[in-house]
Every structure is written in C-alpha cells, then in structure tokens.
Amino acid sequence: MGAPFPRWSNTATHVALLAVVGGGVGGLAFLFFLARSPYVNNIADPPFQPFEFDHRHHVRDDGIDCRYCHTTVETQARAGIPPAELCLNCHSQIWTASPLLEQVRKSYFTGLPIPWKRVDVLPGYVYFDHAIHVQKGVGCVECHGRVDRMPEVYKTEPLTMLWCLSCHRDPAPHLRPRRFITSMSWRPPADPGFETWDDARALDGTVSFVQPLIEVLFGGRPAQDVLAMLAGEPDLPPYDRLRRFWSQRLPSLDAARDERFGWDATIQRGFIEESAYPTTVPTTRWEAIAPLLQTPRRPEAAFELSVRPDAKVYDGRFANNPWLQELPEPMTTQTWGNAAWVSPKTAAAYRLETGDHVQVSRGERHLEIPVLVLPGHADGAVTIAAGYGRKPLRNGELNAVDVGANGFLLGDGPVTLEKLGTSERLALTQEHWSMEGRDLALSRTLTEYRRDPRVRGTDEKIFTLYHQPHPPGPQWAMAIDLTSCTGCSACVVACVAENNIPMVGKEQVLHSREMEWLRIDRYFGGKPDRPLVEVQPTLCQQCERAPCEYVCPVNATTHSTDGLNEMTYNRCIGTRFCSNNCPYKVRRFNFFNYNSQVPPSIELSKNPEVTVRARGVMEKCTFCVQRIRTAQIDSQLENRPLVDGDIATACEEACPTRAITFGDMTDEKSRVSQLIGQGRAYQALQEIGTVPRVRYLARCAT
C-alpha cells in the first residue's frame, strides 16, 4: 500500500510549524519593541495646546526657574500647573497687549482654568511623588529633558515601569546636589580626589598614593579617566593604570617581593621610599632683595590694608564647607563671614565699635564691610580675611554666596576708611575677652615654674560628706597641655565629623545656638595694644560629681562605672535643666530637627557608629564612647587586656601638636596618668567641687 502523504508533506509541516513559531516570536518581539517605540509613547510629539507657550524663551532666555511656575514640586506629589494669576505677575507689566496672552487674560477674568493638555500622562494606578524625587536629588531634566531647548514641550522619555526600574536599580548617575535640581546645563563634577586611585608628590618630592574612600557619588569622572579615554584606553581600571605607570618607571616595585620595596607593601605604606627630590642649598643675593624692601610711603590719612588667607576657608577654595564656615576664627571667634580688623586705638579714634559698617576705598574701588575691634592689632592698619563675598557662578553654583565681603577687590596697599552709620551683629561665639579673675586658662612663666612647679590651687582639698570609691576597671580621663595647644581648632572639626554634629547657620549662631561639642575659648590679658593671648579647648569635663546629673527629671544623664557622664537620648525630654546647671556651659540643645531632609551626600557623611539626634534632645561630648566600647569588645574577642594607646578620641587623633591625651587614669604607666600627676595639672573651676576628669596643664610661657 502506498504512503497516504507525499514525501514533501513532512518538509511542509516543518516549515509551517517554524513559520507559526517564528511568526509568533516575531510578533511578540514586534509588539515588545512597538510598546517601547517613540511612536507609541508619543516621544518628541508635542500635544496641541490652547495657545503657544515657549519654554525655551522663558527658561533659557529669561532664566525663570522651574519652581517659579511649578510651585509645589518640592513639597507635594504633583508639581502643579501655574494659574493665570502667576503668568500675569510678569505680563501685567510686559507684553500686556499681546494677542498670544488672550487666553491668559480670559482665564484670569472668568476664573476658568486654562485647558492645558498634559505632556506626560501616567496610568491611573501609578503613584508618582515629585517631592520625594526632588528631595533625593533627581533633576528635572532626567524625566522632562532639556525644556530650555523646546519651543513646544514634548515627551523625551517613555516613563514606563521598565524605564523607572532602570533608574531605581542604579540611581547614582541620575542624582545631583539639591541646589542644581532645576539646572538644565548641570554636569557631574570632576572627581574630588576621594573616588579613584591617584598619585601625588609631597613638598619634598616623595611619591605617595591616593586610594578611593567612597564610590562615585554623582557620576563624576576623574581627569585621568578622561585622558585615558582620549589615549584609547577607556577600559583600563584606574588601579591597573596606576600600577602599570609606576612599574614601568620603577621595575623594582613589581620585581621585589620583600616587605619593604614590593608593590603591596608600598601601597600599604602609602608612599615610595627614597623617592624625594635631592636637596639643594640656594644662595641668597641680598643686594637684589634690598630694593624690594623699600616700600613706598603711604599717605598720612590712609590705612595699610592687608588681605590675608582666612584661617578656615583659605582663599575661598573651602568656602563651600559648612563645617569650616561655622568654625570660629581662632582670634576673633567669628563665624559665617569676615570683617575688617582694626586695633582698639584706631577704633577709638574713629569712634568705631564691633559691627559698625565702614567703607574701605582704594581709588575707584569700594568695599562695605563691618568692623571688628581686635586687641593686639597694629594701629593704622586694616586686615580683611580673603575667601568670602562669593557670587553665583555661571553654572548656577550657589556655594556660600554673599557670605562676608570680597577683600580681593581691593588688594594690599593704602586705603581710606569711612564710617557709614549703620551696623550689624556679627556671628561671634565668644564676645567676652577676660577670665574675670577665675582660674580657667592658667599661664606661668618658665622662671615661676622653676621656682614652684605646682600650679596655684591644685593643693586645695574639696570637703564632702560623700566619698565614693572608683569601681574596679579603667577610669577614663583626658589631659590637655595648654603649652602645646595653638588654638588651630583641628580638634573641633574632628569632633564634628566623628559625632554627626549638625551645622545650624548664621542666624542660629547669632542666637547662641551653635552645636559644636568642643570649643576653643580665647582670652586676652595685659594691655590692649600688647595683649597676652590664652587659648583653652573646652568640652564636657566628665565631672565625677556632675551637677547636670542631679537635676535631670528623667534620668537621661547618668554616670557610668568607668567615669563617663553619659547621655541617653531617647529618655531626654528637653527640659534643659542640665544645661542650666552646667558651670562649664558645654551642653548643646537641638532647637530644630537639623538632620531632616538632608541630601544623599550629607547622609553619606554621617558616622554610622554614632546616633543622629533629633529635635528637642540635649547632647554633649562623650569622650568618643563608641570608640571606647569598640576597643573593649575587640580586646575581649582577642582575649587580652586593654593597653595604653588602644583608644584615641577624635580630637586626640586630629591634634597636630599632641596637646590632647586620653587614657586610663588608674594605670600608673599610662601617659595620661603621668601627665595629670604633674605639678602643672589642674582642674577648671576646681573650687566648685565638680571633680572633672579633664585636667589641664598650665601654659608655660618663656
């Protein structure tokens, strides 16, 4: 019997099946790409509007910020459509008779909204919150495109769930600082030097290596990556590029396997040994210097102006750092700005007081700036710190704008001074100069110290009916040598960084609400024209008989067994009784919730080991208790006792002169125990009987 189907029927069946399957797959692929195509998603297809509104003209030409029209974009889920009243704020003055604005005028008089058609229409089940995206740093152009280039606004992105998820899976490239949210031309900044591998040379020429501390925050690209792309090596990682560069110049780095000259040892050490430049001794030609020393004589009625780098922001390159803006200047204790320093004699001659506005002039250039009377300043001279008075940049940067005055406008040389008759209150953290007869920052000459090594008052005994012995275990204490302390305030910045201390701004500093746990007190003694300057770091004294502990109604401030005056933040109800009872005034109160709605870059700066405090909570120095507990846990895990040097507070680590020493005062071999046993050691306000754990070593002046 013959086959019921011809031979070609198998082939035809296979071809038909393949065609059906292929057609189905092709159809699904077509539908998949069609659903994401610009045609279906109406990309680059502006909808018909009631009348022409040119975003390009308003945004690019007139410079109108997006938030002026879309008023609720930062606070609500919907950005808001501008009403006719908002348009007529401007067009009641300009283009008043334009026929293009007929719809706007009609809407204003009838009260009926303009029937705008939405450009980006989301499904009803989708909830999109503009405010949360703006607060987290998502710019307008990420979703809406460059509206400053659009005569008619159109859709630039599909805004599908797949598109949204692609951003949420890797949000970093789409984030920017809050101040650039509405900027159309913002570009990721250059790498600040903490996000990639790099190399550098010290002043003596020693080659050192820079290691990345964090991942890239805002999609910035370091300069070496850009150069590598131009050189045709875009895929070479920065670490490999660095190693290849130095291995070619110093083959011994890769060849050596020992612990001193090998590559791994060099990276761990941080620098290449014996890579400094050879030293040379220059010959000074004094005859060439003599003409330069003959400065022109200034007019009798003029002052000599000196514009010097600021002790905090230098020439302005660090002005965008609020830690430094709110750091008190060492001599004047001024924050958030600068002033014209004059001597008390000059101030008396011109009837000037601190805060009075003056006009400093040099030829046709004038500068208005407040005065600050500073003891010890030279008569007939004016000093202005540089780095202030910044203006908005073309790229929209608004860092430290109009904070202080720009001394660079005048430069060094003879100037005239004119009192303007107005004044302002400067943001000073310390307005008194004298210790008022109290033994706070003690100082003795070397001759006096050799005659009697013990400081006045250290032998006085405080009588009490309650004697409490120290519990077993370490008892923490701190010694601060005033002879070594220069008042540089590095310890203050370190404390701020370590303990998540918020910056409050100039207005709150004017209300004496600064939050730094550690401050540098500055005192003047002697004559105003030749004063003796004393500086004293002041922090929580960790008193053994702490007045703050007795008055807290909720037991939020307590004493630990190792001598720390502790704060339990979730107990504190903000009565501030403890601050009122503290004789050293080192407690700080959160009047506002300074840590709410902070941008991502500020969140990343927080120390995860320290609690971020909320509004209504008292806070103060804790002797870096997080470091103490971490060291104790590590020693227990390693089954060994704590030794001197295992724990270092943030201020101790940052001090460039090693004026601060922390340790166990019961350990006779510890450095802190030896320091507080010296004759120069004393307690601040010893006569009130608080028994501080912070001991100062009196300054020994030559």
PDB file of C-alpha atoms in Angstrom, residues 609 625-640 642 647:
ATOM      1  CA  GLU A 609      28.662  54.371  64.868  1.00  0.00           C
ATOM      2  CA  VAL A 625      32.285  56.423  73.811  1.00  0.00           C
ATOM      3  CA  GLN A 626      31.729  54.483  70.573  1.00  0.00           C
ATOM      4  CA  ARG A 627      35.487  54.107  70.221  1.00  0.00           C
ATOM      5  CA  ILE A 628      35.857  53.071  73.853  1.00  0.00           C
ATOM      6  CA  ARG A 629      33.236  50.324  73.580  1.00  0.00           C
ATOM      7  CA  THR A 630      34.619  49.086  70.254  1.00  0.00           C
ATOM      8  CA  ALA A 631      38.131  48.770  71.725  1.00  0.00           C
ATOM      9  CA  GLN A 632      36.782  46.955  74.783  1.00  0.00           C
ATOM     10  CA  ILE A 633      34.871  44.464  72.635  1.00  0.00           C
ATOM     11  CA  ASP A 634      37.897  43.865  70.413  1.00  0.00           C
ATOM     12  CA  SER A 635      40.119  43.229  73.427  1.00  0.00           C
ATOM     13  CA  GLN A 636      37.617  40.712  74.803  1.00  0.00           C
ATOM     14  CA  LEU A 637      37.449  38.891  71.472  1.00  0.00           C
ATOM     15  CA  GLU A 638      41.245  38.781  71.327  1.00  0.00           C
ATOM     16  CA  ASN A 639      41.379  37.659  74.972  1.00  0.00           C
ATOM     17  CA  ARG A 640      43.791  40.363  76.040  1.00  0.00           C
ATOM     18  CA  LEU A 642      43.362  46.936  77.095  1.00  0.00           C
ATOM     19  CA  ILE A 647      41.754  54.094  72.426  1.00  0.00           C
TER      20      ILE A 647
END
